[in-house]
Short mmCIF file of C-alpha atoms in Angstrom, two decimals:
data_model
loop_
_atom_site.label_atom_id
_atom_site.label_comp_id
_atom_site.label_asym_id
_atom_site.label_seq_id
_atom_site.Cartn_x
_atom_site.Cartn_y
_atom_site.Cartn_z
CA MET Y 10 18.01 13.20 -24.37
CA ASP Y 11 19.33 12.25 -21.01
CA GLY Y 12 18.68 8.99 -19.16
CA TYR Y 13 16.22 10.58 -16.74
CA LEU Y 14 13.91 11.69 -19.56
CA ILE Y 15 14.22 8.36 -21.35
CA ALA Y 16 13.29 6.48 -18.17
CA TRP Y 17 10.16 8.58 -17.69
CA LEU Y 18 9.23 8.14 -21.37
CA VAL Y 19 9.51 4.37 -20.96
CA VAL Y 20 7.30 4.51 -17.86
CA ALA Y 21 4.75 6.74 -19.62
CA PHE Y 22 4.55 4.52 -22.72
CA GLY Y 23 4.27 1.45 -20.50
CA ALA Y 24 1.46 3.05 -18.52
CA VAL Y 25 -0.40 3.99 -21.70
CA GLY Y 26 0.04 0.43 -22.98
CA ILE Y 27 -1.30 -1.01 -19.74
CA GLY Y 28 -4.21 1.45 -19.82
CA VAL Y 29 -5.12 0.44 -23.37
CA GLY Y 30 -4.76 -3.23 -22.47
CA LEU Y 31 -7.06 -2.83 -19.47
CA PHE Y 32 -9.57 -0.95 -21.60
CA LEU Y 33 -9.63 -3.73 -24.17
CA LEU Y 34 -9.73 -6.44 -21.54
CA LEU Y 35 -12.55 -4.81 -19.59
CA ARG Y 36 -14.59 -3.36 -22.48
CA ARG Y 37 -17.59 -5.58 -21.69
CA SER Y 38 -17.57 -4.84 -17.96
CA ASN Y 39 -19.26 -2.09 -16.01
CA VAL Y 40 -18.24 1.38 -17.21
CA LEU Y 41 -17.57 2.68 -13.71
CA ALA Y 42 -15.47 -0.34 -12.75
CA ARG Y 43 -13.47 -0.03 -15.97
CA ARG Y 44 -12.82 3.66 -15.38
CA LEU Y 45 -11.79 3.10 -11.76
CA LEU Y 46 -9.39 0.27 -12.62
CA ILE Y 47 -7.77 2.21 -15.45
CA ALA Y 48 -7.44 5.34 -13.28
CA ALA Y 49 -5.91 3.31 -10.45
CA ALA Y 50 -3.43 1.63 -12.79
CA LEU Y 51 -2.36 4.89 -14.42
CA ALA Y 52 -2.04 6.66 -11.07
CA ALA Y 53 -0.05 3.80 -9.55
CA LEU Y 54 2.36 3.76 -12.48
CA LEU Y 55 2.78 7.50 -13.04
CA LEU Y 56 2.79 9.10 -9.58
CA PRO Y 57 6.23 10.56 -8.90
CA ALA Y 58 7.97 10.44 -5.54
CA PRO Y 59 11.33 11.89 -4.47
CA VAL Y 60 14.18 9.43 -4.34
CA PRO Y 61 15.66 9.32 -0.80
CA GLY Y 62 19.14 10.79 -0.81
CA HIS Y 63 18.49 12.47 -4.18
CA THR Y 64 15.48 14.65 -3.44
CA GLU Y 65 15.93 16.61 -6.68
CA GLN Y 66 15.25 13.40 -8.63
CA LEU Y 67 11.79 11.90 -8.98
CA ALA Y 68 10.93 8.30 -9.77
CA PRO Y 69 7.65 6.40 -9.95
CA ALA Y 70 6.33 6.07 -6.41
CA PHE Y 71 5.76 2.33 -6.67
CA VAL Y 72 9.40 1.79 -7.74
CA VAL Y 73 10.73 3.92 -4.87
CA CYS Y 74 8.45 2.14 -2.40
CA ILE Y 75 9.50 -1.35 -3.55
CA PHE Y 76 13.18 -0.43 -3.68
CA GLU Y 77 13.16 1.18 -0.24
CA ALA Y 78 11.13 -1.62 1.35
CA PHE Y 79 12.95 -4.64 -0.05
CA PHE Y 80 16.40 -3.64 -1.30
CA GLN Y 81 17.65 -1.04 1.20
CA ILE Y 82 18.90 -2.18 4.59
CA ASP Y 83 17.60 0.92 6.37
CA GLY Y 84 15.04 1.83 3.73
CA ALA Y 85 12.24 4.27 4.41
CA PRO Y 86 9.33 3.54 2.07
CA VAL Y 87 6.88 5.61 4.13
CA GLN Y 88 7.13 8.81 2.09
CA SER Y 89 6.69 7.10 -1.27
CA LEU Y 90 3.90 4.90 0.11
CA ARG Y 91 2.14 8.01 1.40
CA VAL Y 92 2.44 9.66 -2.03
CA LEU Y 93 1.14 6.50 -3.67
CA LEU Y 94 -1.86 6.06 -1.38
CA ILE Y 95 -2.90 9.72 -1.42
CA GLY Y 96 -2.48 9.86 -5.19
CA LEU Y 97 -4.50 6.68 -5.69
CA ALA Y 98 -7.28 7.98 -3.45
CA ALA Y 99 -7.32 11.31 -5.30
CA ALA Y 100 -7.37 9.60 -8.71
CA LEU Y 101 -10.25 7.34 -7.68
CA LEU Y 102 -12.23 10.22 -6.18
CA LEU Y 103 -11.71 12.37 -9.28
CA THR Y 104 -12.73 9.46 -11.48
CA LEU Y 105 -15.89 8.89 -9.44
CA ALA Y 106 -16.75 12.59 -9.51
CA GLY Y 107 -16.13 12.80 -13.24
CA HIS Y 108 -18.20 9.70 -13.90
CA TYR Y 109 -21.22 10.97 -11.98
CA LEU Y 110 -20.94 14.49 -13.38
CA LEU Y 111 -20.79 13.14 -16.94
CA LEU Y 112 -23.66 10.76 -16.22
CA ARG Y 113 -25.72 13.58 -14.76
CA TYR Y 114 -24.93 15.90 -17.67
CA PHE Y 115 -25.78 13.36 -20.36
CA VAL Y 116 -28.91 12.08 -18.63
CA ARG Y 117 -30.16 15.62 -18.14
CA SER Y 118 -29.39 16.61 -21.74
CA GLU Y 119 -31.28 13.57 -23.11
CA SER Y 120 -34.41 14.35 -21.10
CA ASP Y 121 -34.57 18.00 -22.28
#
């Protein structure tokens, strides 16, 4: 395995660990709030963005955004921030839609 694959595996296992931790931490809270927080955390950790100067390489968007904003003299975090915000919005909208579709399906099936 090369370093690129190992780095993404570390990020994926970390994201799964954080998702499980959030699930356990929030298990007594509102179901919708729990689903939205877990979806936002997973999306924020796993969304890929192209690395400036190495567009064939992808890295987690939050890492690219932080690196470009704080560690590069002429950094341009706009592209990775755009990917992060659009991805977060899409993840939250899909989670909301899935929640209400599942709720509607199960409520309808119980009343039949």
